[in-house]
XYZ file of C-alpha atoms in Angstrom:
526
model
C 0.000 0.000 0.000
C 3.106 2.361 0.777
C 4.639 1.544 -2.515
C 1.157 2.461 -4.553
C 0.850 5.736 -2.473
C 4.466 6.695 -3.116
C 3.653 6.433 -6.993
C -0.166 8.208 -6.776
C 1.015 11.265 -5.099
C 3.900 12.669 -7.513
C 1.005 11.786 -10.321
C -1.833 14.307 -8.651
C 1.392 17.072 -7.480
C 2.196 16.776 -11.227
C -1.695 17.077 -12.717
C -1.650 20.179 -9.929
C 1.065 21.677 -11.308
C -0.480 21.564 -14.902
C -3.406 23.380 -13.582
C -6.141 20.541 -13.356
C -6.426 21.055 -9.992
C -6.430 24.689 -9.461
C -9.795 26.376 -8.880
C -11.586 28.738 -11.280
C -10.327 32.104 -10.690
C -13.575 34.299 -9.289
C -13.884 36.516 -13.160
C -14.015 32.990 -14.630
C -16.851 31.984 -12.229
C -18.683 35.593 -12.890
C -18.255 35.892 -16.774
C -18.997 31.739 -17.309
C -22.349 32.191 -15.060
C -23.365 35.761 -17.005
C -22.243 34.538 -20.564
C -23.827 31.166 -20.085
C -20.742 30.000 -21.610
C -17.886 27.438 -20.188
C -14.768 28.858 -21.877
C -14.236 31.228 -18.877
C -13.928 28.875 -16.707
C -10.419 28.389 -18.192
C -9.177 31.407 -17.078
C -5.968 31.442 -15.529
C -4.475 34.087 -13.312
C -0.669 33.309 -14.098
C -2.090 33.488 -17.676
C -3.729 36.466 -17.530
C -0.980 38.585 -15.623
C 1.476 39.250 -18.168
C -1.083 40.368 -20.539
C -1.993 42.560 -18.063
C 0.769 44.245 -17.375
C 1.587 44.334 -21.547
C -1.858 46.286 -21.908
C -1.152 48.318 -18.384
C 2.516 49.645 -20.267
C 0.718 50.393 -23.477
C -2.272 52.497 -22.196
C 0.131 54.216 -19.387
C 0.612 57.346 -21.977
C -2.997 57.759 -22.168
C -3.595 57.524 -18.449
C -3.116 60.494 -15.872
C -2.133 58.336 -13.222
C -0.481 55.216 -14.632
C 1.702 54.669 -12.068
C -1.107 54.565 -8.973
C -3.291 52.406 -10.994
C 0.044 49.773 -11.640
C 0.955 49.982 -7.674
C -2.743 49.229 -6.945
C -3.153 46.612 -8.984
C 0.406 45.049 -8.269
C -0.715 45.092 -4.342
C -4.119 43.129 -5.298
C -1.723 40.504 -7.427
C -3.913 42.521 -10.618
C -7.120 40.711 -9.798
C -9.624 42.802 -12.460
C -11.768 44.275 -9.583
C -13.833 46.489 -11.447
C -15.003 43.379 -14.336
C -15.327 40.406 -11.530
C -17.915 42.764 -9.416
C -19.580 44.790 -11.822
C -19.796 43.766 -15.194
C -22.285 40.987 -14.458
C -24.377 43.722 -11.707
C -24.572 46.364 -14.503
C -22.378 48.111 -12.361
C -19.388 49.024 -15.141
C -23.048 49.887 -17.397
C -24.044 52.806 -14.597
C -19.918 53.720 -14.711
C -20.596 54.044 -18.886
C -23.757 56.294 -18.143
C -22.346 58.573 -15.537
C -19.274 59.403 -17.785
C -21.592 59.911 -20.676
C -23.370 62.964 -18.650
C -20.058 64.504 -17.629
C -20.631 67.511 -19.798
C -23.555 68.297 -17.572
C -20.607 69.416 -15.112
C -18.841 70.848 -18.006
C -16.560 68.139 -18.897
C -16.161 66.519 -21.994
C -16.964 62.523 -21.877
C -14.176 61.848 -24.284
C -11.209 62.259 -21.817
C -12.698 59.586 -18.861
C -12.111 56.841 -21.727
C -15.991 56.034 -22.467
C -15.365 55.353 -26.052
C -13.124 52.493 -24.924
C -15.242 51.235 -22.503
C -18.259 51.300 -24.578
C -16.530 49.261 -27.166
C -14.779 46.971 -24.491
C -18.229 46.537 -22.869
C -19.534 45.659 -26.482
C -16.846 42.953 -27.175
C -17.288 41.330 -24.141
C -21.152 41.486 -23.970
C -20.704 39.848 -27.865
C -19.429 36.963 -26.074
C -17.680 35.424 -29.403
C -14.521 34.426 -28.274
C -12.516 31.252 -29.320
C -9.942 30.755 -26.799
C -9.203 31.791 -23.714
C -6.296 33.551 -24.510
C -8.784 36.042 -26.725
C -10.480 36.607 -23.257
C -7.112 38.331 -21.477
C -6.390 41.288 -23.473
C -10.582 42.613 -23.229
C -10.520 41.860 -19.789
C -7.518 43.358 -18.884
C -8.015 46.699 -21.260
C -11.925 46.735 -19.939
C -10.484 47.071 -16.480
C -7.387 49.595 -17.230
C -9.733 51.302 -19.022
C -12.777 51.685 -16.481
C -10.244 52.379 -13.562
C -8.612 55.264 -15.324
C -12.433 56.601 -16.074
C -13.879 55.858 -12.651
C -10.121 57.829 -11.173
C -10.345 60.714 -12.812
C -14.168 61.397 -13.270
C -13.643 60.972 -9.334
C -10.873 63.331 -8.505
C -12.740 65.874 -11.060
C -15.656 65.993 -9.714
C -14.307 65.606 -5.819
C -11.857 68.089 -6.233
C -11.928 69.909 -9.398
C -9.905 68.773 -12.892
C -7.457 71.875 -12.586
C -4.900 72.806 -9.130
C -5.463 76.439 -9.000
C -2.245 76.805 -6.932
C 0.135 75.601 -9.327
C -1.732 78.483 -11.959
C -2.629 81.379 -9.699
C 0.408 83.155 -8.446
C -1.662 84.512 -5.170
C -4.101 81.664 -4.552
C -3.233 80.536 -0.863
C -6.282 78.690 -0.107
C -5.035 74.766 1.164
C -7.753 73.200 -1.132
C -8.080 69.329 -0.644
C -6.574 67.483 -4.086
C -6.919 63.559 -4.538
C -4.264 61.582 -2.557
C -3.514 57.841 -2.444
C -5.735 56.966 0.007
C -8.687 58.428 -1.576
C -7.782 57.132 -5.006
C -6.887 53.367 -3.555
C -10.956 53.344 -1.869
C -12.042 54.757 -5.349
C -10.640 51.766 -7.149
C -11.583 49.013 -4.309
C -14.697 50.185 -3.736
C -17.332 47.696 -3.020
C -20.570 49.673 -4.266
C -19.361 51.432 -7.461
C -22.488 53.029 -7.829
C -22.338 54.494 -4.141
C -19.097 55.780 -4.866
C -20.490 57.341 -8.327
C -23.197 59.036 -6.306
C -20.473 60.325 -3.266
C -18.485 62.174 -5.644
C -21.441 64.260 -7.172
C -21.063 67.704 -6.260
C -23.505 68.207 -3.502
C -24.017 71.899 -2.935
C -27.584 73.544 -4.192
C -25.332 76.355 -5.658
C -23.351 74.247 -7.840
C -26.714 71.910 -9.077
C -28.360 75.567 -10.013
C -25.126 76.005 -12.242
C -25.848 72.318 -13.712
C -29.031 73.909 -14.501
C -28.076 77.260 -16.295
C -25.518 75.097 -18.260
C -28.133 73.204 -20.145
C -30.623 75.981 -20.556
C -27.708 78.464 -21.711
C -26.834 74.902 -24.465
C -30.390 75.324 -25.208
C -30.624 78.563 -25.811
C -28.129 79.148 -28.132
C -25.793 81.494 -25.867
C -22.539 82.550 -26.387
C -19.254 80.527 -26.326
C -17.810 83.328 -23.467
C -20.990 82.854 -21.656
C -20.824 79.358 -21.793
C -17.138 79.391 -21.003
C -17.581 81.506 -17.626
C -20.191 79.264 -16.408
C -17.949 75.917 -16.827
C -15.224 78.182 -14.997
C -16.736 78.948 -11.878
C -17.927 75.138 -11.751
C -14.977 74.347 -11.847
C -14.298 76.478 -9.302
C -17.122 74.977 -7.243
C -15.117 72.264 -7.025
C -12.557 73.278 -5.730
C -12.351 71.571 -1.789
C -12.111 74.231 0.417
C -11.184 74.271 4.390
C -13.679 72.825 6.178
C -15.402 75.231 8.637
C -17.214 73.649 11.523
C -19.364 76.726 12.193
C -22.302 78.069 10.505
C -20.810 81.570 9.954
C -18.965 82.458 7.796
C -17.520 85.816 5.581
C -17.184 86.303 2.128
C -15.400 88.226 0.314
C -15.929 87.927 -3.496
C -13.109 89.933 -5.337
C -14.294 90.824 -9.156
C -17.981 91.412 -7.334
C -16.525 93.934 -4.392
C -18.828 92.549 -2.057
C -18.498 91.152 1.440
C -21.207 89.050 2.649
C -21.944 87.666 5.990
C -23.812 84.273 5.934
C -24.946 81.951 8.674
C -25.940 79.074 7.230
C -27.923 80.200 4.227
C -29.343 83.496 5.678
C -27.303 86.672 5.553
C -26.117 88.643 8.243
C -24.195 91.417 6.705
C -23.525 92.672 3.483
C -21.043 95.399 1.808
C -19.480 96.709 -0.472
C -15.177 96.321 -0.588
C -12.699 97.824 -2.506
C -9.670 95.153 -3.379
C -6.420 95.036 -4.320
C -5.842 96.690 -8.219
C -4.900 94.213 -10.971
C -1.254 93.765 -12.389
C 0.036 95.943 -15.116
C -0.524 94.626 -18.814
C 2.189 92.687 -20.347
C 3.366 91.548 -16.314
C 5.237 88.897 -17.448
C 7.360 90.333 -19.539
C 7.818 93.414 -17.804
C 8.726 91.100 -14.949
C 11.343 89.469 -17.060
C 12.564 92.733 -17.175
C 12.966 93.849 -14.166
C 14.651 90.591 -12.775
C 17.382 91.284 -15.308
C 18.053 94.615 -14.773
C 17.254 95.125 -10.778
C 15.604 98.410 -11.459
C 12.407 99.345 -9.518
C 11.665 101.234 -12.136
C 11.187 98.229 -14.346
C 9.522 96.291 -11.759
C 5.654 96.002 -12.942
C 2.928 96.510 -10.409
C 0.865 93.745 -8.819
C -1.358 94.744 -5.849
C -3.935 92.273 -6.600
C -5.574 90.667 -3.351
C -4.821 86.945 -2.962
C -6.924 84.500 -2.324
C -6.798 82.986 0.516
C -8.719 81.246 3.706
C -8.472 82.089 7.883
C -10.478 82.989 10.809
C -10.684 86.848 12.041
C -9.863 86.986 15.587
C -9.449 90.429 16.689
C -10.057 94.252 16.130
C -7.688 97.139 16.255
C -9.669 100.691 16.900
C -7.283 103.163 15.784
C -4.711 101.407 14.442
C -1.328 101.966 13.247
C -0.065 101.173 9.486
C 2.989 99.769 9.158
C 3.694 101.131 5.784
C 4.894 98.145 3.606
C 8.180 98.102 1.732
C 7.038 97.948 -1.866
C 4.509 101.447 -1.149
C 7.574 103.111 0.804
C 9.083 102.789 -2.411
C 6.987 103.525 -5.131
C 4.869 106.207 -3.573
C 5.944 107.435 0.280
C 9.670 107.846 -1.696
C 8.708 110.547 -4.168
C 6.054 112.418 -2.270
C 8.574 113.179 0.680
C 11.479 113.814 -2.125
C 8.582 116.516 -3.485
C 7.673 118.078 -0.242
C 10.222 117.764 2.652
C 6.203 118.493 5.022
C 4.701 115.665 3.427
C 5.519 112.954 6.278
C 4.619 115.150 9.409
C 1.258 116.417 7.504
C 0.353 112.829 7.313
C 1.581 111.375 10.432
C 3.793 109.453 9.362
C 7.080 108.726 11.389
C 10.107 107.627 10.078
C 12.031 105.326 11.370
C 15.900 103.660 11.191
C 17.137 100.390 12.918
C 13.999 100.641 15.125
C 14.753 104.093 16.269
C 12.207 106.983 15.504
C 13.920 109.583 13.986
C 12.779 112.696 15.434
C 12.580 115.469 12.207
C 12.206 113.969 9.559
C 11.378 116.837 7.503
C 15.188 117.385 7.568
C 16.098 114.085 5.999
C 17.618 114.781 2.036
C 15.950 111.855 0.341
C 17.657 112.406 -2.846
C 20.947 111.457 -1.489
C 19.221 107.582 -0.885
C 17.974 105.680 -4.191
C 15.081 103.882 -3.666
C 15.914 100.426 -3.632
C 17.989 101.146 -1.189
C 15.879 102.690 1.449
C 17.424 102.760 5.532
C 14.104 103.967 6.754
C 10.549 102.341 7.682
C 7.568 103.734 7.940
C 4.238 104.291 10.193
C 1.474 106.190 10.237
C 0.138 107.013 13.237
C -3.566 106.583 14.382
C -6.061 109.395 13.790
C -8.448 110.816 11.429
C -6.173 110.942 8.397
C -4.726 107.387 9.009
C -5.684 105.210 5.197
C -6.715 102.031 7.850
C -9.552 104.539 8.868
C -10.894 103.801 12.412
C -10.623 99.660 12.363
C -8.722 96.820 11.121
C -9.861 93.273 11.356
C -6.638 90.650 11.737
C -6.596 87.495 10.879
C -3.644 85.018 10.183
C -2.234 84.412 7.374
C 1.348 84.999 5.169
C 0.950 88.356 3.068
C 0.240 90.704 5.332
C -3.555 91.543 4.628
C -6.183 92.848 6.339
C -9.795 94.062 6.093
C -9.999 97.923 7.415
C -11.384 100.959 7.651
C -10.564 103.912 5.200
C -10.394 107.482 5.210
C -10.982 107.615 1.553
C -14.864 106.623 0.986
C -15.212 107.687 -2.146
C -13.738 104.722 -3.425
C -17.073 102.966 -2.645
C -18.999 105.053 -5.073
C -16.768 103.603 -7.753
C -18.013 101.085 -9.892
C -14.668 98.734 -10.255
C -13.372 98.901 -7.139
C -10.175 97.048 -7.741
C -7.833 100.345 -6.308
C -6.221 99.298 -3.316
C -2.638 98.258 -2.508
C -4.067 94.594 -2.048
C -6.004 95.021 1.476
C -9.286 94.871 1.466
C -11.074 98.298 2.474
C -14.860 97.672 3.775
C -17.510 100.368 3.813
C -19.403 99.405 7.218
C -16.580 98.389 9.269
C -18.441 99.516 12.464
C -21.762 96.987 11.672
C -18.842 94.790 11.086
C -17.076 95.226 14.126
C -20.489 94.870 16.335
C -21.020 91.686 14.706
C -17.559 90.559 15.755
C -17.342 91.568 19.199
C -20.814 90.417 20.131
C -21.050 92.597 23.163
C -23.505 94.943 23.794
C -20.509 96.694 26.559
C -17.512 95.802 24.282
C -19.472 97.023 21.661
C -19.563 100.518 23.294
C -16.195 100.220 24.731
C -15.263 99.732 21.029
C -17.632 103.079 19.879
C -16.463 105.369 22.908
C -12.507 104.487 21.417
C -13.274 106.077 18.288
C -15.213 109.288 19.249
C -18.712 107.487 19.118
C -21.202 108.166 22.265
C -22.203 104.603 23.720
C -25.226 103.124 23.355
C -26.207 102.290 26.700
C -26.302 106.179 27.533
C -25.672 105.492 31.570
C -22.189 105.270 29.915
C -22.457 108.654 28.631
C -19.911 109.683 31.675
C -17.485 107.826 30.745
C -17.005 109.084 27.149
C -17.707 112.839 28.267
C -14.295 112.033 30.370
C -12.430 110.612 27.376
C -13.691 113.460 24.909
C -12.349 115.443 27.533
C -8.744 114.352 27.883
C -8.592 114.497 24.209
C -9.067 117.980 23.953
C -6.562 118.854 27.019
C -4.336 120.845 24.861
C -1.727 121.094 28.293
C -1.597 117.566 28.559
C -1.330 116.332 25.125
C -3.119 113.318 24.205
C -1.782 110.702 21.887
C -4.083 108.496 20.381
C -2.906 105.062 20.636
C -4.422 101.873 19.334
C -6.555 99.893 21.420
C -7.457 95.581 20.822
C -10.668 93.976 20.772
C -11.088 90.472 20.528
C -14.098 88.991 18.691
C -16.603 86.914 20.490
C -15.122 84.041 18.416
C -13.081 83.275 15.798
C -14.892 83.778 12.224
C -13.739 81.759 9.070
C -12.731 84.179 6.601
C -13.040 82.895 2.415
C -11.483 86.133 0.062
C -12.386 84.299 -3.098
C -12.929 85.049 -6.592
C -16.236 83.871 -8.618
C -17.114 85.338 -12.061
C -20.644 83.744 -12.273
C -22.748 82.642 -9.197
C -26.763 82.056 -8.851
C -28.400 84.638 -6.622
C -32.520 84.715 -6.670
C -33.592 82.487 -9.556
C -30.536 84.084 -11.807
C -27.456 83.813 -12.835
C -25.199 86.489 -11.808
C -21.684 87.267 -14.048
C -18.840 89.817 -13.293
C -16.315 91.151 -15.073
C -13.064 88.790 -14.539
C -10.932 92.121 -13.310
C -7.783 90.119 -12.453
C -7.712 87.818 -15.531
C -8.098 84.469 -13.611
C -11.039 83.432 -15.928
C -8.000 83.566 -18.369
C -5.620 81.891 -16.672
C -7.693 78.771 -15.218
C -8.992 78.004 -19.047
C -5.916 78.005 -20.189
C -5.798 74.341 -18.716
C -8.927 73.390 -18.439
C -10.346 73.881 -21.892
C -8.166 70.795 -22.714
C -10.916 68.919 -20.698
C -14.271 70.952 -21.213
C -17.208 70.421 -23.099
C-alpha cells in the first residue's frame, strides 16, 4: 500500500502543477455564469498577468495616473476588480452612463475613456470568443480602461480637474486634491455606484449652475458665456477648508462685495474695494525687471490673494505699518517733493527701530530707492488710510480688512484700487457683529469718538472726549485691541458667475483668472 501511495502522489502534485487542480479564478466563475458559456472557466491568473501588465505599459501614456493604478493593482496581485464585481451587476453599465453625462458638469466625456469602454463593454457582452487567450487582453483593457475613467471622473468631480495653486500666483487657499488613500478606496470600492453618487457635487449652488448650463446649451448662448459658467464650476469644485461653524464671511473679489452668511441666511452685506490688478504685459515686464534690478522696471501687482483664515481680533485706531514695496513707489517721491509731506500725514520715520525725530530734515535724494534705511508708520487718527478699524486674521501676506479714510472709493463702480487690502464700507456693523457685546461694543464706539449706546455710559465718554481735547496735557491716540466673540472663518475668493434669486449672476473677470484657469482646463471641457 506504501509503494502504490508513493507512486499516486507525484502523479496528482504533477496534474496540480499543470493546472487541473487549481480552482476557477472568481472573473471565470462571474463571466462563465453571465455569458452562459464554459470557456471562462479556463481562465488562468498566471495566464492572464502578463497580458496585463503588456496592456497596463501600453495604455500608461494615455492615463493620468499610470503609475497609482500599476501599484494598486500590483498590491491586489492585478485581480480585475472592477469586471469580476460589476460587469455581471450592470455596475461598469451605470460607470458608462455617468461618464456619458459629464458635460452636464462641463466636462467633456471623451477624456474619462468612455469610447473604450463602450466598445470593451460591447466585445465582451458579444461573447464570441474562441480561446481563452482572446479573453485576457478585453478583460484586462476593460479594467485599465474603467479604472482610469472611474479615477479621474472621481478626482474631477471631488476636487476639481485643474490645481489652481500651481496656476494662480496669489491663490493661498489649502484646497483638498486627490491623494492615495482616496484614489486606492475609489478603485476598491465595493458599491461602485455608491461611490459614483459620493463624488457628485452636492451643494444647491453648484446643481443651479448644472441647470443654467443646459438651458444656456439650449438657448443658443454665447461661447464666453458658456465658457464663464464651466469656470466657476470648476471652481465649485474646488475643496475648500472645512469650517465647523455656521458663519462664515465672504469676500468675493471681481464682485466687491463682502457678505456675511450663517448658514444660508445673511447677516451682513457690503461693499469692498480690493487690491488693483497687475500691469498689462506683467510677465514680460517682470522678465525685465529681474534682469536689470531696477524698480523702475519692476511692474505693479497689488492684486488681493486668495486665501482662507479665521478673524480673531479688532484694532480701533490702528497703526499702518507702511509696507516696503509702497515706501518705495509712492511714500519715496512724495517726501522727495515736499520735505512736510511725512509730518502732515503722520507718518514717522524710522531707522534700525529708532524713531527719527525730524524727519522733515532728511535729504531723500541722497538715498535711491531700492535702497531705502528707513521704515515707515502712520500714526492713528483721522487721516490714518486704515480709517478707524482693522480686522486681523492670520495668514502669510500681510492683509487685512480695514477701515478707510478715503470713501469715495465705494462710489466707484470697479473697485479694484487698493494696494491689495481689502477696504470695507461698514466696518463699524462689522465690528459689532464681531465683538458680540452689547458693553464691548460701546467700549469699542467710545474708542473712536462714538457716544455709547447704553447712555448710563455717557460719563465715561464725556471724560475721554475730555482728555482728548486737554491741549496742556497732550493726548496721543494710541491703538486699542478687541477680541471677537469668536473666531470667524474668513473665504477672500474670486467667482465670475454665481446664482443669486432664480438668476445667474456674471462679473467682469478684473484680475484675468477666468483667463488663466482656461488656459488648462479647456483641454478637458465640453
Amino acid at each position: 500500500m506504501k509503494r502504490n501511495l508513493r507512486l499516486i502522489i507525484p502523479f496528482f502534485l504533477c496534474l496540480s502543477a499543470c493546472g487541473w487542480f487549481k480552482p476557477v479564478p472568481e472573473v471565470g466563475s462571474v463571466l462563465a455564469e453571465h455569458l452562459d458559456n464554459k470557456l471562462y472557466k479556463k481562465f488562468d491568473t498566471a495566464a492572464y498577468i502578463p497580458v496585463f501588465r503588456r496592456v497596463a505599459d501600453s495604455l500608461a501614456s494615455h492615463f493620468s495616473n499610470p503609475q497609482t493604478i500599476r501599484s494598486l493593482y500590483a498590491a491586489q496581485e492585478y485581480e480585475p476588480h472592477l469586471v469580476q464585481s460589476f460587469y455581471a451587476t450592470g455596475g461598469l453599465d451605470s460607470l458608462r452612463d455617468y461618464l456619458k453625462r459629464a458635460d452636464l458638469h462641463g466636462l467633456d466625456p471623451k477624456i474619462f475613456r468612455l469610447k473604450q469602454i463602450e466598445a470593451l463593454l460591447a466585445q465582451l457582452n458579444a461573447n464570441r470568443f474562441s480561446s481563452i487567450e482572446e479573453v485576457y487582453p478585453v478583460v484586462a483593457a476593460l479594467e485599465l480602461n474603467a479604472a482610469e475613467g472611474l479615477l479621474k471622473y472621481s478626482n474631477f468631480l471631488k476636487f476639481g480637474a485643474v490645481n489652481p495653486r500651481k496656476l494662480l500666483s496669489r491663490f493661498y487657499i489649502r484646497i483638498g486634491r486627490p491623494d492615495s488613500t482616496f484614489m486606492k478606496q475609489v478603485l476598491q470600492t465595493d458599491d461602485l455606484l455608491k461611490t459614483l453618487e459620493s463624488v457628485q457635487p452636492a451643494s444647491e449652488a453648484y446643481k443651479q449652475m448644472q441647470a443654467a448650463l443646459a438651458a444656456y446649451r439650449r438657448s443658443g448662448a454665447d461661447q464666453q458665456t458658456l465658457r464663464t459658467l464651466k469656470i466657476n464650476m470648476e471652481r465649485m469644485r474646488w475643496q475648500m477648508p472645512a469650517n465647523e461653524d455656521d458663519e462664515m464671511v465672504l469676500v468675493n473679489i471681481p464682485d466687491f462685495s463682502l457678505t456675511w452668511f450663517d448658514k444660508t441666511d445673511t447677516l451682513a452685506f457690503m461693499k469692498v474695494c480690493v487690491g488693483g490688478p497687475r500691469e498689462k504685459a506683467y510677465e514680460e515686464k517682470m522678465k525685465r525687471y529681474l534682469q536689470t534690478g531696477s524698480l523702475d522696471d519692476k511692474p505693479r501687482n497689488h492684486e488681493t490673494p486668495l486665501l482662507a483664515s479665521r478673524i480673531n481680533s479688532i484694532q480701533a485706531n490702528p497703526i499702518w505699518n507702511i509696507p516696503v514695496s509702497i515706501a518705495q513707489s509712492e511714500i519715496y517721491y512724495q517726501a522727495l517733493k515736499d520735505p512736510y509731506y511725512l509730518s502732515n500725514s503722520n507718518i514717522k520715520v524710522y531707522r534700525k527701530g529708532v524713531e527719527i525725530g525730524e524727519p522733515d530734515t532728511i535729504q531723500w535724494s541722497r538715498y535711491p530707492r531700492n535702497k531705502l534705511p528707513y521704515q515707515f508708520k502712520q500714526g492713528s487718527g483721522e487721516g490714518n488710510a486704515l480709517g478707524k478699524f482693522k480686522f486681523i486674521f492670520n495668514n502669510g501676506s500681510s492683509i487685512y480688512l480695514h477701515d478707510t479714510n478715503n470713501k469715495y472709493g465705494f462710489k466707484l463702480r470697479n473697485r479694484a484700487i487698493s494696494h491689495g487690502c481689502v477696504r470695507i464700507e461698514k466696518p463699524l456693523e462689522f465690528a459689532e457683529l464681531l465683538v458680540r457685546s452689547k458693553s464691548q461694543y460701546d467700549l469699542l464706539r467710545m474708542e473712536v469718538d462714538l457716544p455709547p449706546l447704553d447712555t448710563t455710559k455717557m460719563p465715561i465718554f464725556r471724560r475721554k472726549q475730555e482728555r482728548k481735547r486737554d491741549t496742556v496735557n497732550s493726548y496721543q491716540l494710541r491703538p486699542k485691541w478687541f477680541g471677537t466673540k469668536k473666531p470667524v472663518y474668513l473665504l477672500i475668493s474670486y467667482q465670475t458667475a454665481w446664482p443669486q434669486n432664480g438668476r445667474i449672476e456674471f462679473r467682469t473677470d478684473v484680475y484675468g483668472h477666468d483667463e488663466i484657469l482656461w488656459r488648462s482646463l479647456k483641454k478637458y471641457a465640453a
